[in-house]
Coordinates of C-alpha atoms and ligand atoms in Angstrom, one line a residue:
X1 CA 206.6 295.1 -142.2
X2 CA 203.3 294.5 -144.1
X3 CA 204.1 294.7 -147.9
X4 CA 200.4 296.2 -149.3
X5 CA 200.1 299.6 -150.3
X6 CA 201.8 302.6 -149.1
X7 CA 200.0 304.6 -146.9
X8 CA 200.8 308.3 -147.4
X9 CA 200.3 311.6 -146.0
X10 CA 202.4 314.9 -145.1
X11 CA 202.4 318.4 -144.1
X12 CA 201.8 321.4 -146.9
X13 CA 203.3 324.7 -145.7
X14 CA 205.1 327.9 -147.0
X15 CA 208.3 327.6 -146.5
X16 CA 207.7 323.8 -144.8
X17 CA 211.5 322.8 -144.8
X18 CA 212.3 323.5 -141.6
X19 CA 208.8 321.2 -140.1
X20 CA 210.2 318.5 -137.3
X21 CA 206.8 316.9 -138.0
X22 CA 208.4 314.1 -140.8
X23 CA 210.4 313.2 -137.5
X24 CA 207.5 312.5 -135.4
X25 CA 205.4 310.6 -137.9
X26 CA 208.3 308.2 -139.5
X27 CA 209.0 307.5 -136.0
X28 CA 205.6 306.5 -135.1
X29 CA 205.6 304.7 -138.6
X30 CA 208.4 303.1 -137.7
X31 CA 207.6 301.9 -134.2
X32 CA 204.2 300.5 -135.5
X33 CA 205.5 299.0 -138.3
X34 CA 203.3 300.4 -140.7
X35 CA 204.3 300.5 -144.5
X36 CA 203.7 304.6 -144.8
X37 CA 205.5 307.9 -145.8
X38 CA 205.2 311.7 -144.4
X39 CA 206.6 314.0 -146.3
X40 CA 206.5 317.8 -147.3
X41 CA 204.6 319.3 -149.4
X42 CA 205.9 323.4 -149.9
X43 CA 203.1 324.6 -151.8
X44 CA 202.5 328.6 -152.5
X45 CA 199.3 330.2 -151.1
X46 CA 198.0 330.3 -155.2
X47 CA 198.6 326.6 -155.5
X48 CA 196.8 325.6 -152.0
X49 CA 193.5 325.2 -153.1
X50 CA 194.1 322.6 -156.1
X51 CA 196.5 320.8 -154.0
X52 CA 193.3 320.1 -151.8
X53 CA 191.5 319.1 -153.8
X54 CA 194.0 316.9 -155.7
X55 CA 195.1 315.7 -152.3
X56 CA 193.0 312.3 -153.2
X57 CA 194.3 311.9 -156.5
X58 CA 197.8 312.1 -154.9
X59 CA 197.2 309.0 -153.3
X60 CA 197.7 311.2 -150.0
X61 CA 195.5 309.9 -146.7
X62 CA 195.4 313.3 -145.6
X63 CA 197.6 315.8 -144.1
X64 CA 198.7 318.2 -141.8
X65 CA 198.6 321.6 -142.6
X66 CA 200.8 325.2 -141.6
X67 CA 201.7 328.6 -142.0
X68 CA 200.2 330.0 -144.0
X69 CA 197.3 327.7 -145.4
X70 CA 195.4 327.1 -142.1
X71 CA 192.4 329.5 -142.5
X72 CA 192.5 328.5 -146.3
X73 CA 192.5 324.5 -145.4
X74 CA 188.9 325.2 -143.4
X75 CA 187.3 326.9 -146.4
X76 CA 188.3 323.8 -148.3
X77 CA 186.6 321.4 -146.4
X78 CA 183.3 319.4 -146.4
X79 CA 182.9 318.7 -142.6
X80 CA 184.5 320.5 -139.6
X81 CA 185.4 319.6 -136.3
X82 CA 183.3 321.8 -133.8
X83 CA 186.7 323.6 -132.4
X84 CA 187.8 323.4 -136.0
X85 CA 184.8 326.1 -137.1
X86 CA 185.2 328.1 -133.9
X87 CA 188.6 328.7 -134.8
X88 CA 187.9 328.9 -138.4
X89 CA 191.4 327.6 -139.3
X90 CA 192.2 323.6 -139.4
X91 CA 195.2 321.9 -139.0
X92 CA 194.8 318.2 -139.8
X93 CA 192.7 317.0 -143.2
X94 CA 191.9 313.7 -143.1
X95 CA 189.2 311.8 -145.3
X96 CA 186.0 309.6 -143.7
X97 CA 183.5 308.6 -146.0
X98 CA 184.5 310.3 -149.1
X99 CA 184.6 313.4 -147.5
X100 CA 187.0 315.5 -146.4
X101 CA 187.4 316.5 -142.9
X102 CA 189.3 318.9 -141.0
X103 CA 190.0 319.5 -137.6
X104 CA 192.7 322.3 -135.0
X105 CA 194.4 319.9 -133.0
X106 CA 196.8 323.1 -131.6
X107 CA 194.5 323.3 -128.8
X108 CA 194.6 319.9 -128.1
X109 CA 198.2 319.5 -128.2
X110 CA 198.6 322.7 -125.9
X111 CA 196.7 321.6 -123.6
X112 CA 198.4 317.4 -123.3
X113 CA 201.6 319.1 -123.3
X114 CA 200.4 320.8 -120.0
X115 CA 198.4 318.2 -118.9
X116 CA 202.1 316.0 -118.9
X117 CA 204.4 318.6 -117.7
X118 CA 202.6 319.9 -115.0
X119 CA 199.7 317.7 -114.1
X120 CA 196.3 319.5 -111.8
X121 CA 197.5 322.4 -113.6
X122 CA 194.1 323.4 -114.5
X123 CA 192.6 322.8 -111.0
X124 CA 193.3 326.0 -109.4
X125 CA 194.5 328.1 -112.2
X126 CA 191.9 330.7 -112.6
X127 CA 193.8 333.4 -114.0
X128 CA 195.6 333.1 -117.5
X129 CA 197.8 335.9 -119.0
X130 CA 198.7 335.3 -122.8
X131 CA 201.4 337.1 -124.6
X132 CA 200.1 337.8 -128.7
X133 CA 196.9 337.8 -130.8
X134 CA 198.0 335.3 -133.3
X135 CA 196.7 332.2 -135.1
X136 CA 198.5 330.1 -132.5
X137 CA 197.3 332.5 -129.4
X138 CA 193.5 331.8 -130.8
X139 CA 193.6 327.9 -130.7
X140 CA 195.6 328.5 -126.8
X141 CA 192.4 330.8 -125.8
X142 CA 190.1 328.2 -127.0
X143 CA 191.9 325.4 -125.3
X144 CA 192.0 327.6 -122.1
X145 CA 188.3 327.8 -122.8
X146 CA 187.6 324.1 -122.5
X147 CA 189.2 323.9 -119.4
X148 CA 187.2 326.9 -117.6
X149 CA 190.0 328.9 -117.4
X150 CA 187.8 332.4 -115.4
X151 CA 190.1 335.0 -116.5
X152 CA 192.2 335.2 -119.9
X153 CA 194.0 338.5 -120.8
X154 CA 195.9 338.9 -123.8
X155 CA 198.4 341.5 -124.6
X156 CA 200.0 342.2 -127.8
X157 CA 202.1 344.9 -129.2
X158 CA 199.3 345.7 -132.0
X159 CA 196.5 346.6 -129.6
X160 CA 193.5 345.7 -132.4
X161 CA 194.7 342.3 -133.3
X162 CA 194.1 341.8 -129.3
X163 CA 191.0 343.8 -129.7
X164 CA 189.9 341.3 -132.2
X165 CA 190.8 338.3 -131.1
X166 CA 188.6 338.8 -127.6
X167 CA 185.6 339.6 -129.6
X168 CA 186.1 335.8 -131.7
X169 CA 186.7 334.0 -128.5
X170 CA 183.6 335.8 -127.1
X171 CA 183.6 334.8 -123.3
X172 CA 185.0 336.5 -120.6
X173 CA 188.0 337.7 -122.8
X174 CA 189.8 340.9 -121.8
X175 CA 192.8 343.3 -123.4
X176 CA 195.1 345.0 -121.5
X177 CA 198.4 347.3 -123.0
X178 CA 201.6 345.6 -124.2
X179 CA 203.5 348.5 -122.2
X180 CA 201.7 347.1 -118.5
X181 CA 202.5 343.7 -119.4
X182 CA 204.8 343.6 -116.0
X183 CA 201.4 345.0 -113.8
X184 CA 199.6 342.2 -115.4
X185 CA 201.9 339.2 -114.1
X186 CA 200.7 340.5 -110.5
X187 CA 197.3 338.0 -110.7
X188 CA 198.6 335.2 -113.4
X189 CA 198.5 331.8 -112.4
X190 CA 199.1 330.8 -115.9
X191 CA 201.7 332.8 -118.2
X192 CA 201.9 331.8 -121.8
X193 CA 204.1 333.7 -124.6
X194 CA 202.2 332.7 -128.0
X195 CA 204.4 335.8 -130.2
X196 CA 207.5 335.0 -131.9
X197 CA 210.2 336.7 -129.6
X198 CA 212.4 334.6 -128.2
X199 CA 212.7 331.9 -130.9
X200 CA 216.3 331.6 -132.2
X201 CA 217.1 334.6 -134.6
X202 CA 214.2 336.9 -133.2
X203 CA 214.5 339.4 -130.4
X204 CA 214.4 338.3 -126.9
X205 CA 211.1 338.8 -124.8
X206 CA 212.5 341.7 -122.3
X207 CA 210.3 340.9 -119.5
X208 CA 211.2 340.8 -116.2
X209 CA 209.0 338.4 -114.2
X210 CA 209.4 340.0 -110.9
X211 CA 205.9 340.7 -110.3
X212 CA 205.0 337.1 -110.9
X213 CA 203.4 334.7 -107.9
X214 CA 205.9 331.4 -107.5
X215 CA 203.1 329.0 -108.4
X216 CA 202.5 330.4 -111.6
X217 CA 203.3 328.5 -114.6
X218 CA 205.0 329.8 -117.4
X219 CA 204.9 328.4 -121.0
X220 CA 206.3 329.3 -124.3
X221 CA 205.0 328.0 -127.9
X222 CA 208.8 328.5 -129.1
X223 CA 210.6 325.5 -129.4
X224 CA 213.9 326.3 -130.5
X225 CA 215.4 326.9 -128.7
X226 CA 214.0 324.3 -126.3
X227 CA 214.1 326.6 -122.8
X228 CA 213.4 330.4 -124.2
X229 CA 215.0 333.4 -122.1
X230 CA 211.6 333.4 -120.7
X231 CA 211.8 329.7 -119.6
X232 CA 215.1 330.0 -117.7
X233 CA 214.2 333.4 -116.1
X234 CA 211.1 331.6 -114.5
X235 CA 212.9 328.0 -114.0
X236 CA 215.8 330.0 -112.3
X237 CA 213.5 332.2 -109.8
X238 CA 211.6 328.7 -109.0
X239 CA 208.3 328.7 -111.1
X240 CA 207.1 325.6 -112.8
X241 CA 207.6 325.7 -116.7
X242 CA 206.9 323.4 -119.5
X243 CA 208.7 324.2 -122.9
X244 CA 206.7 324.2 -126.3
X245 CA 208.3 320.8 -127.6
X246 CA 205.4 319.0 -126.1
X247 CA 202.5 320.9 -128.0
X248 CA 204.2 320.0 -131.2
X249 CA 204.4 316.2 -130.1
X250 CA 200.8 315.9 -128.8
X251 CA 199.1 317.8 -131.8
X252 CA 200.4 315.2 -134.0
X253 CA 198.7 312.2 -132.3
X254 CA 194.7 312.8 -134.4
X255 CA 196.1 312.7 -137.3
X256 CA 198.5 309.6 -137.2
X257 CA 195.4 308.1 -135.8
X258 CA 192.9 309.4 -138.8
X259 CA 195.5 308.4 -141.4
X260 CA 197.4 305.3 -140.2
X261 CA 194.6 303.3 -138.2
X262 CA 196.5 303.7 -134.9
X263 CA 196.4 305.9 -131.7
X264 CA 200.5 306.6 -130.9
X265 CA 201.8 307.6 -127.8
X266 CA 204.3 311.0 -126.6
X267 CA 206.8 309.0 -125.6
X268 CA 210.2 310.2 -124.0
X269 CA 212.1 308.7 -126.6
X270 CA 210.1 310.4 -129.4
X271 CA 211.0 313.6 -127.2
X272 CA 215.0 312.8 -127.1
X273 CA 214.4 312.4 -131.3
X274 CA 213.1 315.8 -131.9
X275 CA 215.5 317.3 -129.0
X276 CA 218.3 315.8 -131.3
X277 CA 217.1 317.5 -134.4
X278 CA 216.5 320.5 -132.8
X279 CA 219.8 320.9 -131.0
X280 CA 221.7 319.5 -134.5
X281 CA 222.8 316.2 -133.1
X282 CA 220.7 314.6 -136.2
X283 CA 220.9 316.3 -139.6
Ligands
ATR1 P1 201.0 332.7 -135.3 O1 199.9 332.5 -136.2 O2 202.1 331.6 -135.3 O3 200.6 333.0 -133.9 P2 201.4 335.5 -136.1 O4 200.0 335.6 -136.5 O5 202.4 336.0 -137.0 O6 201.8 334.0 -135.9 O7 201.6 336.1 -134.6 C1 202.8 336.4 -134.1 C2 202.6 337.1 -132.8 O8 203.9 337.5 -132.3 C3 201.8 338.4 -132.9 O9 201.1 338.5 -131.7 C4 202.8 339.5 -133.0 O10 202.4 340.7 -132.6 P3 201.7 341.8 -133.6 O11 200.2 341.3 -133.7 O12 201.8 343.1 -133.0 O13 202.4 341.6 -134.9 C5 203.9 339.0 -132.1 N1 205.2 339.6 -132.3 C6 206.1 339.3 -133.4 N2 207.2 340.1 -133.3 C7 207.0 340.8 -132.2 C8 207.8 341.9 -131.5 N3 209.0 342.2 -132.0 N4 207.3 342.4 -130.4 C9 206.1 342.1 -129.9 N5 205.3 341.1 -130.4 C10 205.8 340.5 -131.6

């Protein structure tokens, strides 16, 4: 263990109790024997802009940033990442020449956590269907973006937020109804539920996948719990699925890197870790 300073950074969210991300950075910590702290930061949407720009003065690196301070962590900043001001909402602060920077690593992380579970899964996908209009449904579409994806349709129980969100992404972007969600599955070769149902305490997604191809993969951004209703019904009929654990792991790699010198790795055993947390094994 090397005995200079501390190295410190964190997450700033509202509520941020419940974050798993302490986990995944003292275990990278940890493992690379760096002499550093992650910790959380629950700071009220009043508060967020002098903690910013007091995050210096806090003897903080950087940090990582939620619900709901996203959008307000990209005005803050001096530079921005290129998918960082296409999203207009960043993620991960980090300093570089006396300047603060900001990048969305959500898009990143969605799309490693695929690229693991389910690797060529962009080769012959052309056809993406995704379930919400939300911050996290944004960085998704501009991930599937990247990757060339031909068709994305969203579909969201509030209609204009859908409406919205395909005019931001620009592309070729369409809306369809929340009520002919089912008609929709008929051409998905990609299925991803960005909307809150199906996370523990929230109502169940009541979708039946019948109308699904077998190839298609389904994903969920819900983590907890670790396979959704969603997950099992498409496991159990035979489709390939990759749970949203991964997305969480993988978006936390840039800033480890940006505030602790070094690139870590997903490993299983980081994985297991959070499993435990998640299923209460580990307090
Ligand atoms: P995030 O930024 O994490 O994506 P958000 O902006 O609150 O969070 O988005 C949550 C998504 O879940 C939205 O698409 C929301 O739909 P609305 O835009 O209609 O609110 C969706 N959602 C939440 N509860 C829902 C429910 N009971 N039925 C259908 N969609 C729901």
């Amino acid at each position: 263990m090397n005995t200079g300073t501390i190295l410190r950074a964190g997450v700033v969210g509202h509520p941020v109790k419940h974050s798993r991300s302490p986990i995944i950075h003292g275990y990278w910590l940890e493992q690379f024997g760096i002499n550093g702290r992650y910790d959380r930061y629950d700071v009220k949407p009043e508060d967020f802009s002098h903690f910013v720009k007091t995050l210096s003065e806090q003897g903080l690196q950087g940090v990582n940033v939620t619900i709901p301070h996203k959008e307000a962590a990209f005005l803050a900043l001096d530079e921005a990442t290129d998918r960082a001001r296409r999203l207009k909402a960043a993620n991960t602060l980090w300093f570089e020449n006396g300047k603060l920077w900001g990048d969305n690593t959500d898009s990143i992380g969605f799309l490693a956590n695929l690229d693991q579970g389910h690797p060529g899964w962009d080769i012959n996908a052309k056809s993406a269907l995704i379930l919400g209009a939300g911050g996290a449904a944004r960085a998704i579409i501009a991930g599937l973006q990247e990757r060339n994806i031909e068709k994305i349709t969203i579909v969201n129980r509030t209609r204009e937020r859908a409406e919205e969100l395909a005019l931001m992404s620009g592309g070729q972007v369409a809306v369809a109804e929340w009520s002919k969600l089912s008609f929709q599955l008929e051409s998905a070769d990609l299925v991803v539920n960005t909307t809150s149902l199906g996370m523990s305490g929230q109502p169940d997604l009541d979708l039946s996948l019948d109308p699904l191809g077998k190839n298609a993969l389904v994903t969920d951004i819900v983590y907890v719990p670790l396979e959704t209703n969603l997950l099992k019904q498409a496991r159990l009929r035979g489709n390939p699925v990759v749970d949203g654990l991964g997305m969480l792991l993988h978006q936390a790699v840039p800033g480890f890197e940006h505030w602790f010198g070094k690139r870590p790795v997903v490993t299983d055993e980081l994985r297991y870790l959070v499993e435990d947390h998640i299923t209460g094994i580990r307090a």
